[in-house]
Amino acid sequence: MMNDELRASIEREVTGWPGVTTGDTGRGGLQFRYGRVELGHLHDGYCADLPFPKKVRDELIATGQAAVHPPLPNSGWVRRQIDGPADAEAVIALFRLNYDRARARDEQRTARQGDALGGSRSHL
């Protein structure tokens, strides 16, 4: 069972990143989002579930950073048990990986919109 202190440390760290919000998963878990993107969620007492592209998921499982997500074993979701401080740090690193991917996508989208706007203005 996840120690409340470990959960609080994960929550404190991840919510400290710009743009991250939290919410209830509807099943008692704590969900972390960046904009409309779910970065992952903590289950009440024992683990974190995070979505990744399958290629990234396979690498995380192969390197032992995460495990197969039992409810959705063939998806991009992974699970990481949280039994101690080292696990909490590993979960924070997984959330950071997802956060960095979401921000990079956001920045690319903003740049494309800027290019489109800039391009259309030059034709006026």
PDB file of C-alpha atoms in Angstrom:
ATOM      1  CA  MET A   1       0.000   0.000   0.000  1.00  0.00           C
ATOM      2  CA  MET A   2       1.339   3.399  -0.989  1.00  0.00           C
ATOM      3  CA  ASN A   3       2.444   5.510   1.876  1.00  0.00           C
ATOM      4  CA  ASP A   4       0.521   8.824   2.044  1.00  0.00           C
ATOM      5  CA  GLU A   5       3.876  10.604   2.207  1.00  0.00           C
ATOM      6  CA  LEU A   6       5.015   9.034  -1.086  1.00  0.00           C
ATOM      7  CA  ARG A   7       1.742   9.924  -2.767  1.00  0.00           C
ATOM      8  CA  ALA A   8       1.994  13.496  -1.466  1.00  0.00           C
ATOM      9  CA  SER A   9       5.584  13.817  -2.725  1.00  0.00           C
ATOM     10  CA  ILE A  10       4.583  12.606  -6.210  1.00  0.00           C
ATOM     11  CA  GLU A  11       1.574  14.940  -6.244  1.00  0.00           C
ATOM     12  CA  ARG A  12       3.644  17.904  -5.011  1.00  0.00           C
ATOM     13  CA  GLU A  13       6.334  17.377  -7.657  1.00  0.00           C
ATOM     14  CA  VAL A  14       4.058  16.769 -10.655  1.00  0.00           C
ATOM     15  CA  THR A  15       1.607  19.572  -9.857  1.00  0.00           C
ATOM     16  CA  GLY A  16       4.592  21.936  -9.568  1.00  0.00           C
ATOM     17  CA  TRP A  17       5.196  21.696 -13.325  1.00  0.00           C
ATOM     18  CA  PRO A  18       3.637  24.520 -15.387  1.00  0.00           C
ATOM     19  CA  GLY A  19       0.250  23.629 -16.846  1.00  0.00           C
ATOM     20  CA  VAL A  20      -0.365  20.447 -14.834  1.00  0.00           C
ATOM     21  CA  THR A  21      -3.786  20.020 -13.256  1.00  0.00           C
ATOM     22  CA  THR A  22      -5.304  17.200 -11.230  1.00  0.00           C
ATOM     23  CA  GLY A  23      -8.689  15.610 -11.011  1.00  0.00           C
ATOM     24  CA  ASP A  24     -10.501  12.523  -9.829  1.00  0.00           C
ATOM     25  CA  THR A  25     -10.362   9.543 -12.184  1.00  0.00           C
ATOM     26  CA  GLY A  26     -13.912   8.672 -11.159  1.00  0.00           C
ATOM     27  CA  ARG A  27     -12.616   5.475  -9.590  1.00  0.00           C
ATOM     28  CA  GLY A  28     -10.938   7.030  -6.589  1.00  0.00           C
ATOM     29  CA  GLY A  29      -7.610   7.697  -8.288  1.00  0.00           C
ATOM     30  CA  LEU A  30      -5.813  10.991  -8.781  1.00  0.00           C
ATOM     31  CA  GLN A  31      -5.398  11.993 -12.422  1.00  0.00           C
ATOM     32  CA  PHE A  32      -2.712  14.365 -13.706  1.00  0.00           C
ATOM     33  CA  ARG A  33      -3.351  16.315 -16.915  1.00  0.00           C
ATOM     34  CA  TYR A  34      -1.488  18.745 -19.118  1.00  0.00           C
ATOM     35  CA  GLY A  35      -4.147  20.611 -21.048  1.00  0.00           C
ATOM     36  CA  ARG A  36      -6.465  17.927 -22.391  1.00  0.00           C
ATOM     37  CA  VAL A  37      -3.799  15.223 -22.242  1.00  0.00           C
ATOM     38  CA  GLU A  38      -3.822  12.723 -19.384  1.00  0.00           C
ATOM     39  CA  LEU A  39      -0.258  12.230 -18.182  1.00  0.00           C
ATOM     40  CA  GLY A  40      -1.349   9.321 -15.984  1.00  0.00           C
ATOM     41  CA  HIS A  41      -2.937   8.650 -12.630  1.00  0.00           C
ATOM     42  CA  LEU A  42      -2.210   7.302  -9.180  1.00  0.00           C
ATOM     43  CA  HIS A  43      -4.336   4.512  -7.837  1.00  0.00           C
ATOM     44  CA  ASP A  44      -5.213   5.024  -4.230  1.00  0.00           C
ATOM     45  CA  GLY A  45      -2.772   2.907  -2.528  1.00  0.00           C
ATOM     46  CA  TYR A  46      -0.319   1.141  -4.661  1.00  0.00           C
ATOM     47  CA  CYS A  47       0.597   2.166  -8.184  1.00  0.00           C
ATOM     48  CA  ALA A  48       0.675   4.639 -11.053  1.00  0.00           C
ATOM     49  CA  ASP A  49      -0.725   4.024 -14.539  1.00  0.00           C
ATOM     50  CA  LEU A  50       0.583   6.065 -17.466  1.00  0.00           C
ATOM     51  CA  PRO A  51      -0.158   6.054 -21.207  1.00  0.00           C
ATOM     52  CA  PHE A  52       2.663   6.012 -23.769  1.00  0.00           C
ATOM     53  CA  PRO A  53       3.037   5.234 -27.458  1.00  0.00           C
ATOM     54  CA  LYS A  54       3.535   1.468 -27.775  1.00  0.00           C
ATOM     55  CA  LYS A  55       7.185   1.840 -28.819  1.00  0.00           C
ATOM     56  CA  VAL A  56       7.972   3.836 -25.663  1.00  0.00           C
ATOM     57  CA  ARG A  57       5.865   1.443 -23.573  1.00  0.00           C
ATOM     58  CA  ASP A  58       7.865  -1.527 -24.906  1.00  0.00           C
ATOM     59  CA  GLU A  59      11.161   0.190 -24.054  1.00  0.00           C
ATOM     60  CA  LEU A  60       9.979   1.051 -20.524  1.00  0.00           C
ATOM     61  CA  ILE A  61       8.934  -2.554 -19.909  1.00  0.00           C
ATOM     62  CA  ALA A  62      12.101  -3.990 -21.476  1.00  0.00           C
ATOM     63  CA  THR A  63      14.294  -1.785 -19.250  1.00  0.00           C
ATOM     64  CA  GLY A  64      12.296  -2.573 -16.102  1.00  0.00           C
ATOM     65  CA  GLN A  65      11.105   1.013 -15.593  1.00  0.00           C
ATOM     66  CA  ALA A  66       7.475  -0.077 -15.784  1.00  0.00           C
ATOM     67  CA  ALA A  67       5.335  -3.187 -16.128  1.00  0.00           C
ATOM     68  CA  VAL A  68       2.479  -4.302 -18.333  1.00  0.00           C
ATOM     69  CA  HIS A  69      -0.809  -2.620 -17.375  1.00  0.00           C
ATOM     70  CA  PRO A  70      -2.955  -5.656 -16.398  1.00  0.00           C
ATOM     71  CA  PRO A  71      -6.377  -4.240 -17.371  1.00  0.00           C
ATOM     72  CA  LEU A  72      -5.100  -3.188 -20.841  1.00  0.00           C
ATOM     73  CA  PRO A  73      -2.105  -5.436 -21.557  1.00  0.00           C
ATOM     74  CA  ASN A  74      -1.975  -4.727 -25.307  1.00  0.00           C
ATOM     75  CA  SER A  75      -2.326  -0.953 -25.053  1.00  0.00           C
ATOM     76  CA  GLY A  76       0.323   1.713 -24.572  1.00  0.00           C
ATOM     77  CA  TRP A  77      -0.486   1.920 -20.849  1.00  0.00           C
ATOM     78  CA  VAL A  78       2.108   0.880 -18.262  1.00  0.00           C
ATOM     79  CA  ARG A  79       1.918   0.345 -14.519  1.00  0.00           C
ATOM     80  CA  ARG A  80       4.531   1.078 -11.878  1.00  0.00           C
ATOM     81  CA  GLN A  81       4.150  -0.289  -8.355  1.00  0.00           C
ATOM     82  CA  ILE A  82       4.993   2.149  -5.566  1.00  0.00           C
ATOM     83  CA  ASP A  83       6.501   0.388  -2.593  1.00  0.00           C
ATOM     84  CA  GLY A  84       9.073   2.937  -1.444  1.00  0.00           C
ATOM     85  CA  PRO A  85      10.887   6.218  -2.145  1.00  0.00           C
ATOM     86  CA  ALA A  86      12.856   4.800  -5.104  1.00  0.00           C
ATOM     87  CA  ASP A  87       9.566   3.780  -6.746  1.00  0.00           C
ATOM     88  CA  ALA A  88       8.111   7.245  -6.114  1.00  0.00           C
ATOM     89  CA  GLU A  89      11.155   8.782  -7.859  1.00  0.00           C
ATOM     90  CA  ALA A  90      10.727   6.372 -10.784  1.00  0.00           C
ATOM     91  CA  VAL A  91       7.034   7.309 -11.063  1.00  0.00           C
ATOM     92  CA  ILE A  92       7.935  11.015 -11.077  1.00  0.00           C
ATOM     93  CA  ALA A  93      10.417  10.300 -13.895  1.00  0.00           C
ATOM     94  CA  LEU A  94       7.677   8.520 -15.896  1.00  0.00           C
ATOM     95  CA  PHE A  95       5.284  11.436 -15.376  1.00  0.00           C
ATOM     96  CA  ARG A  96       8.095  13.785 -16.477  1.00  0.00           C
ATOM     97  CA  LEU A  97       8.618  11.777 -19.652  1.00  0.00           C
ATOM     98  CA  ASN A  98       4.920  12.133 -20.496  1.00  0.00           C
ATOM     99  CA  TYR A  99       4.889  15.800 -19.487  1.00  0.00           C
ATOM    100  CA  ASP A 100       7.872  16.602 -21.717  1.00  0.00           C
ATOM    101  CA  ARG A 101       6.221  14.773 -24.643  1.00  0.00           C
ATOM    102  CA  ALA A 102       2.940  16.688 -24.122  1.00  0.00           C
ATOM    103  CA  ARG A 103       4.729  20.044 -23.916  1.00  0.00           C
ATOM    104  CA  ALA A 104       6.779  19.320 -27.036  1.00  0.00           C
ATOM    105  CA  ARG A 105       3.568  18.481 -28.932  1.00  0.00           C
ATOM    106  CA  ASP A 106       2.020  21.700 -27.657  1.00  0.00           C
ATOM    107  CA  GLU A 107       5.023  23.767 -28.740  1.00  0.00           C
ATOM    108  CA  GLN A 108       4.995  22.157 -32.207  1.00  0.00           C
ATOM    109  CA  ARG A 109       1.271  22.898 -32.550  1.00  0.00           C
ATOM    110  CA  THR A 110       1.800  26.527 -31.475  1.00  0.00           C
ATOM    111  CA  ALA A 111       4.700  26.903 -33.932  1.00  0.00           C
ATOM    112  CA  ARG A 112       2.611  25.449 -36.787  1.00  0.00           C
ATOM    113  CA  GLN A 113      -0.261  27.815 -35.964  1.00  0.00           C
ATOM    114  CA  GLY A 114       2.188  30.710 -35.872  1.00  0.00           C
ATOM    115  CA  ASP A 115       3.618  29.689 -39.254  1.00  0.00           C
ATOM    116  CA  ALA A 116       0.118  29.429 -40.710  1.00  0.00           C
ATOM    117  CA  LEU A 117      -0.832  32.843 -39.363  1.00  0.00           C
ATOM    118  CA  GLY A 118       2.432  34.395 -40.451  1.00  0.00           C
ATOM    119  CA  GLY A 119       2.133  32.833 -43.887  1.00  0.00           C
ATOM    120  CA  SER A 120      -1.403  34.049 -44.412  1.00  0.00           C
ATOM    121  CA  ARG A 121      -0.497  37.577 -43.312  1.00  0.00           C
ATOM    122  CA  SER A 122       2.284  37.830 -45.893  1.00  0.00           C
ATOM    123  CA  HIS A 123      -0.286  37.327 -48.662  1.00  0.00           C
ATOM    124  CA  LEU A 124      -2.406  40.290 -47.567  1.00  0.00           C
TER     125      LEU A 124
END
